[in-house]
Short mmCIF file of C-alpha atoms and ligand atoms in Angstrom, two decimals:
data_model
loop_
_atom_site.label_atom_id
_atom_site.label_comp_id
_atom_site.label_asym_id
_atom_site.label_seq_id
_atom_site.Cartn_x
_atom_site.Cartn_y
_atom_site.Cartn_z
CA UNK I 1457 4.24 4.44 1.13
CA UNK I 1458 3.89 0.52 1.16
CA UNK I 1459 6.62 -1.26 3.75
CA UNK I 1460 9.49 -2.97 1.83
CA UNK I 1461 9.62 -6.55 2.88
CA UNK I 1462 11.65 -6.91 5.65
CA UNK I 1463 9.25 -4.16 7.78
CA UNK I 1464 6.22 -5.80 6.55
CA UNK I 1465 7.29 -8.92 8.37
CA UNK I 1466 8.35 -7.46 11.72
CA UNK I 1467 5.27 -6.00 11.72
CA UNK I 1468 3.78 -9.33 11.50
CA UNK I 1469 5.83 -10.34 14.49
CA UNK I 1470 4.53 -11.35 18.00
CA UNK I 1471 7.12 -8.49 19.24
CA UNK I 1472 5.52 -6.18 17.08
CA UNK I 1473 2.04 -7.03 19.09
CA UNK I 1474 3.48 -7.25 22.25
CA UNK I 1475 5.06 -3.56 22.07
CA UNK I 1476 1.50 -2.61 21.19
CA UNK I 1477 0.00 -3.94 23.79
CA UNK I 1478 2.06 -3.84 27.24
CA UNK I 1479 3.88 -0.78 26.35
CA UNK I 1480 2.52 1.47 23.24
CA UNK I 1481 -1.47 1.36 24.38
CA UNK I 1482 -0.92 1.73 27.95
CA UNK I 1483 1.46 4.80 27.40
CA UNK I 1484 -1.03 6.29 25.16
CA UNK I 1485 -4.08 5.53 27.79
CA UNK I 1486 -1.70 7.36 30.81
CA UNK I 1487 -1.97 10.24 28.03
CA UNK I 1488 -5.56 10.00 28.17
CA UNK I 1489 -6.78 7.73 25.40
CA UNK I 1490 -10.29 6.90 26.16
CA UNK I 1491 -12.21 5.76 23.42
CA UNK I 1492 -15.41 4.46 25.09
CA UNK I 1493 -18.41 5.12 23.36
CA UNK I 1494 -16.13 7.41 20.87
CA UNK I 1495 -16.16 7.50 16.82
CA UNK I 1496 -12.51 5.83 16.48
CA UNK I 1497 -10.40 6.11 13.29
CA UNK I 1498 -7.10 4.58 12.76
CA UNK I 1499 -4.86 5.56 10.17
CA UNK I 1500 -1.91 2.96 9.14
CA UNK I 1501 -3.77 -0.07 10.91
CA UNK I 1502 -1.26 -2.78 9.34
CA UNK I 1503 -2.94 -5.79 10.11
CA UNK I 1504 -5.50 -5.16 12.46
CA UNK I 1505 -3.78 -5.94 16.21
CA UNK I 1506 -4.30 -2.05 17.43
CA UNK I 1507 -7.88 -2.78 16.10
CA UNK I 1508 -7.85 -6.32 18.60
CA UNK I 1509 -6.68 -3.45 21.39
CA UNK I 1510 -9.14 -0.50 20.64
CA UNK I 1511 -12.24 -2.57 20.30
CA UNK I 1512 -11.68 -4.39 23.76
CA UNK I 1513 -12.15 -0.66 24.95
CA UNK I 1514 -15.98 -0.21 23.82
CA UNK I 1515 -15.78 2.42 21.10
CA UNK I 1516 -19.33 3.70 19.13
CA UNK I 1517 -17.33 2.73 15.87
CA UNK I 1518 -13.68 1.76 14.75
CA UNK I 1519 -12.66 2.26 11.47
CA UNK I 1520 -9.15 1.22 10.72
CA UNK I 1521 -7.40 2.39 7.07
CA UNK I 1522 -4.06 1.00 5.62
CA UNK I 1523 -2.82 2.02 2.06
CA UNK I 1524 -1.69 -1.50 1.16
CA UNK I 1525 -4.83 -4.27 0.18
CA UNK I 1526 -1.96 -7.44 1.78
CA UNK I 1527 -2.20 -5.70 5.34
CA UNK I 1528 -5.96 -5.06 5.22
CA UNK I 1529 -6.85 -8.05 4.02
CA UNK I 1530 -4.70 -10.37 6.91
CA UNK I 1531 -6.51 -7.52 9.19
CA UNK I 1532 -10.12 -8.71 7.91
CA UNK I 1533 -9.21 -12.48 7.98
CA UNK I 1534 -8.15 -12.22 11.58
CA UNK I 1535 -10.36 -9.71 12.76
CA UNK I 1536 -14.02 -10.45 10.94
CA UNK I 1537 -15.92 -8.26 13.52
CA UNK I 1538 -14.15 -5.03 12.57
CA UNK I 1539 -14.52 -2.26 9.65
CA UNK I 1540 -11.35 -2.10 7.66
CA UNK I 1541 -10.83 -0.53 4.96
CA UNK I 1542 -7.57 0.25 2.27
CA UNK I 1543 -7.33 4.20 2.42
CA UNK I 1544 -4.83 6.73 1.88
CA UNK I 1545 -4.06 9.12 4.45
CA UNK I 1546 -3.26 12.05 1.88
CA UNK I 1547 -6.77 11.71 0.16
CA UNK I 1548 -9.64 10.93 2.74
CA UNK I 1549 -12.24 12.28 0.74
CA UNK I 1550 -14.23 9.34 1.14
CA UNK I 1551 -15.27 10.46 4.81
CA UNK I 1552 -16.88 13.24 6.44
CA UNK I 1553 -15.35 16.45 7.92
CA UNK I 1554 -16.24 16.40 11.68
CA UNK I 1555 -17.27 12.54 11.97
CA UNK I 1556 -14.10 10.86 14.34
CA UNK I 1557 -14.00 11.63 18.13
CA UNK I 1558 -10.58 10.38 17.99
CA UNK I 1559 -7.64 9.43 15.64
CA UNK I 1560 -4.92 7.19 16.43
CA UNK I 1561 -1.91 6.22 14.68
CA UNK I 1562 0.23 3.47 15.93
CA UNK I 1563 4.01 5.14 13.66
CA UNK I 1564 2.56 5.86 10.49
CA UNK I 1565 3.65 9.54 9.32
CA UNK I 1566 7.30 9.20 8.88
CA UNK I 1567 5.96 6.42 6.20
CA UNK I 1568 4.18 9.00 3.98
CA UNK I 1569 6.23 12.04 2.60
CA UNK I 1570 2.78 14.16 2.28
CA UNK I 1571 2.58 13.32 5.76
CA UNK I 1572 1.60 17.48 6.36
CA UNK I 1573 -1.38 16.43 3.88
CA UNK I 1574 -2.28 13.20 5.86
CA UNK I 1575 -2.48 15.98 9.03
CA UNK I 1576 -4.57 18.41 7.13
CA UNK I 1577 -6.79 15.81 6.43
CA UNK I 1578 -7.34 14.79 10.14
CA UNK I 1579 -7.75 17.86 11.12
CA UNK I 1580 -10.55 17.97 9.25
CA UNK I 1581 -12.13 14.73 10.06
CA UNK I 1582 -11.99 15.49 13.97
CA UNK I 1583 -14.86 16.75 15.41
CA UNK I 1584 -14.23 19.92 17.76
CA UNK I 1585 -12.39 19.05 20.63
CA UNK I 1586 -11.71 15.11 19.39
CA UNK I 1587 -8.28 13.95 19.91
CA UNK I 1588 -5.09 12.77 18.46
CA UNK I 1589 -2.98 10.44 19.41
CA UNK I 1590 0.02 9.42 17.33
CA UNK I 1591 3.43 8.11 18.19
CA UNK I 1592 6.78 8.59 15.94
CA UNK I 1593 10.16 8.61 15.90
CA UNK I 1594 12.46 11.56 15.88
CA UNK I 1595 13.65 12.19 12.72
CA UNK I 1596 17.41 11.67 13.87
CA UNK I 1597 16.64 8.47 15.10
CA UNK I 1598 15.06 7.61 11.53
CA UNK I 1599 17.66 8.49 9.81
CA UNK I 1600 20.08 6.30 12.17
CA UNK I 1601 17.87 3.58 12.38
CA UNK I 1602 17.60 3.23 8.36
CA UNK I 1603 21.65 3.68 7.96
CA UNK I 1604 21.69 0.83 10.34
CA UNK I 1605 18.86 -1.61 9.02
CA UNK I 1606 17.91 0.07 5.66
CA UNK I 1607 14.23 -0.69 6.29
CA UNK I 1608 13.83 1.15 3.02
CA UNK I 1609 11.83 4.05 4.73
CA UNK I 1610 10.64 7.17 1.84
CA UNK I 1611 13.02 10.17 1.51
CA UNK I 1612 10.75 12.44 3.79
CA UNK I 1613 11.51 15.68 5.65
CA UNK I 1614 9.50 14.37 8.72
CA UNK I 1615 10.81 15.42 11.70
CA UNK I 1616 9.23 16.25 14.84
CA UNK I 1617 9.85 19.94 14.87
CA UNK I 1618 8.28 20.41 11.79
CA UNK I 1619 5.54 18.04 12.81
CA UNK I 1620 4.69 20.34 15.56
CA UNK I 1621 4.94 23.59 13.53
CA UNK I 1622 2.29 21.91 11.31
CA UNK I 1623 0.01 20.91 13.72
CA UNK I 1624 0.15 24.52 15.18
CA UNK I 1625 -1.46 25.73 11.98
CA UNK I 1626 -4.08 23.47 11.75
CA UNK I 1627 -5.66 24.63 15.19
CA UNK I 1628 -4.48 20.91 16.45
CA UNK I 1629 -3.01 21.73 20.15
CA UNK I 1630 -0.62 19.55 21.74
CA UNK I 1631 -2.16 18.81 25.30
CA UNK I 1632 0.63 15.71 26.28
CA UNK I 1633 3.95 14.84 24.63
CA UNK I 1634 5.75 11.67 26.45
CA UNK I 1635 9.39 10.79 24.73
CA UNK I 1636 10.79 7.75 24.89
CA UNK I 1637 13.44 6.21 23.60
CA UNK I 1638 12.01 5.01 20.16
CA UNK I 1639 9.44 7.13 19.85
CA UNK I 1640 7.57 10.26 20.94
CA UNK I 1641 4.00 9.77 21.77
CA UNK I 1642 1.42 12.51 21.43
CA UNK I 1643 -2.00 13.64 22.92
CA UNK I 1644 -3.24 16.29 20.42
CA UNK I 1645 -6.10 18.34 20.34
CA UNK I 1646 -8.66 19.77 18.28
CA UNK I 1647 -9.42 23.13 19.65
C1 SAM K 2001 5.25 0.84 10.49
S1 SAM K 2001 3.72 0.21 9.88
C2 SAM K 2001 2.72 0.28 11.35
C3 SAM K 2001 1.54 -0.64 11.27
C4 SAM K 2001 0.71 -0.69 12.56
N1 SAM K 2001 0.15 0.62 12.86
C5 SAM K 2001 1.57 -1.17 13.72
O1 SAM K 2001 1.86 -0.37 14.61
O2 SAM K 2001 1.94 -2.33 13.73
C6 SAM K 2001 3.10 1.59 8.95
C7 SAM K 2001 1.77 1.29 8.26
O3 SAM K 2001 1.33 2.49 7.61
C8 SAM K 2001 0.78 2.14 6.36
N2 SAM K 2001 0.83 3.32 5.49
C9 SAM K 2001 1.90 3.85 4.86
N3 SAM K 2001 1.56 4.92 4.14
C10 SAM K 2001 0.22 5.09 4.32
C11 SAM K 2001 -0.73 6.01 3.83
N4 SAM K 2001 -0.38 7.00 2.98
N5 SAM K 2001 -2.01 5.87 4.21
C12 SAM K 2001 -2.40 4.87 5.05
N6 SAM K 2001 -1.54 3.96 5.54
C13 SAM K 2001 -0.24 4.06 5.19
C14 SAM K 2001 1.64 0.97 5.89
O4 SAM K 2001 1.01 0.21 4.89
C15 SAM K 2001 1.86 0.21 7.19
O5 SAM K 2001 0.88 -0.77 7.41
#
């Protein structure tokens, strides 16, 4: 779902970039992120800074997807060099089964109510033994955090128990969970 205003411009904030980069990407690299000379997708891109952060780390190919044109196109005017495209993670149709080493998602699903779709469909875009990594809130916290700020986040049953029970069925192992205190940061795998 697209972000309602007032998300869409913390998410153009320099705090927004700097949680990225001194504490988001280096969590997700203690996990085991490595994406050097890997086929990198990354779902809910926003405007293009985790694509900055990935490509400084030598990847084969990034491709980064966003469902809403605004964020992809700020994410092609600042970052020329880079493939972005505007995609929906429930219908990823366009791409091959078995053609990403590794899929990353900077807090994405608990923006898309098909967000079990938008896992089906990486599962099936990761090559054996590629990886996930994806960070999210607990769905307690969501629901706090939206009382308090009303960020206008979809009526969605994501949670991270039921996230888990998902991923169980798709043959997606978890192989590192780190929680912190805004969100819980994964290292998945495909068996
Ligand atoms: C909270 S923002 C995070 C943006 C960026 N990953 C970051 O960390 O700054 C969530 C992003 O997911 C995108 N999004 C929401 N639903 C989506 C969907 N179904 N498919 C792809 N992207 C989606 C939104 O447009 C938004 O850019």
């Amino acid at each position: 779902m697209k972000l309602s205003s007032i998300e869409f411009r913390a998410m153009q904030s320099p705090w927004r970039r700097w949680g990225q980069r001194t504490v988001e990407l280096p969590l997700f690299r203690s996990l085991g992120l490595d994406v050097r000379d890997k086929d990198v997708l990354e779902i809910g891109c926003g405007s293009g800074y985790g694509a900055f952060l990935l490509n400084r780390l030598g990847p084969r190919s990034y491709l980064g997807l966003d469902l809403m044109p605004e964020q992809i196109e700020r994410a092609r005017q600042k970052y020329p060099g880079y493939r972005f495209e505007v995609g929906d993670a429930t219908d990823l149709s366009g791409l091959d089964d078995a053609s990403f080493d590794v899929v990353i998602i900077f807090g994405v699903l608990h923006h898309i109510p098909a967000w079990r779709t938008a896992l089906n469909e990486i599962a099936r875009l990761l090559r054996p033994g590629g990886s996930l990594f994806l960070e999210e809130p607990r769905g307690v916290d969501l629901r706090l955090f939206e009382a308090l700020f009303r960020w206008g986040h979809p009526q969605s049953d994501f949670g991270l128990r039921a996230m888990e029970a998902h991923l169980g069925g798709l043959g997606l192992i978890i192989f590192r969970r780190l929680w912190t205190p805004l969100l819980t940061m994964y290292h998945i795998r495909k068996g």
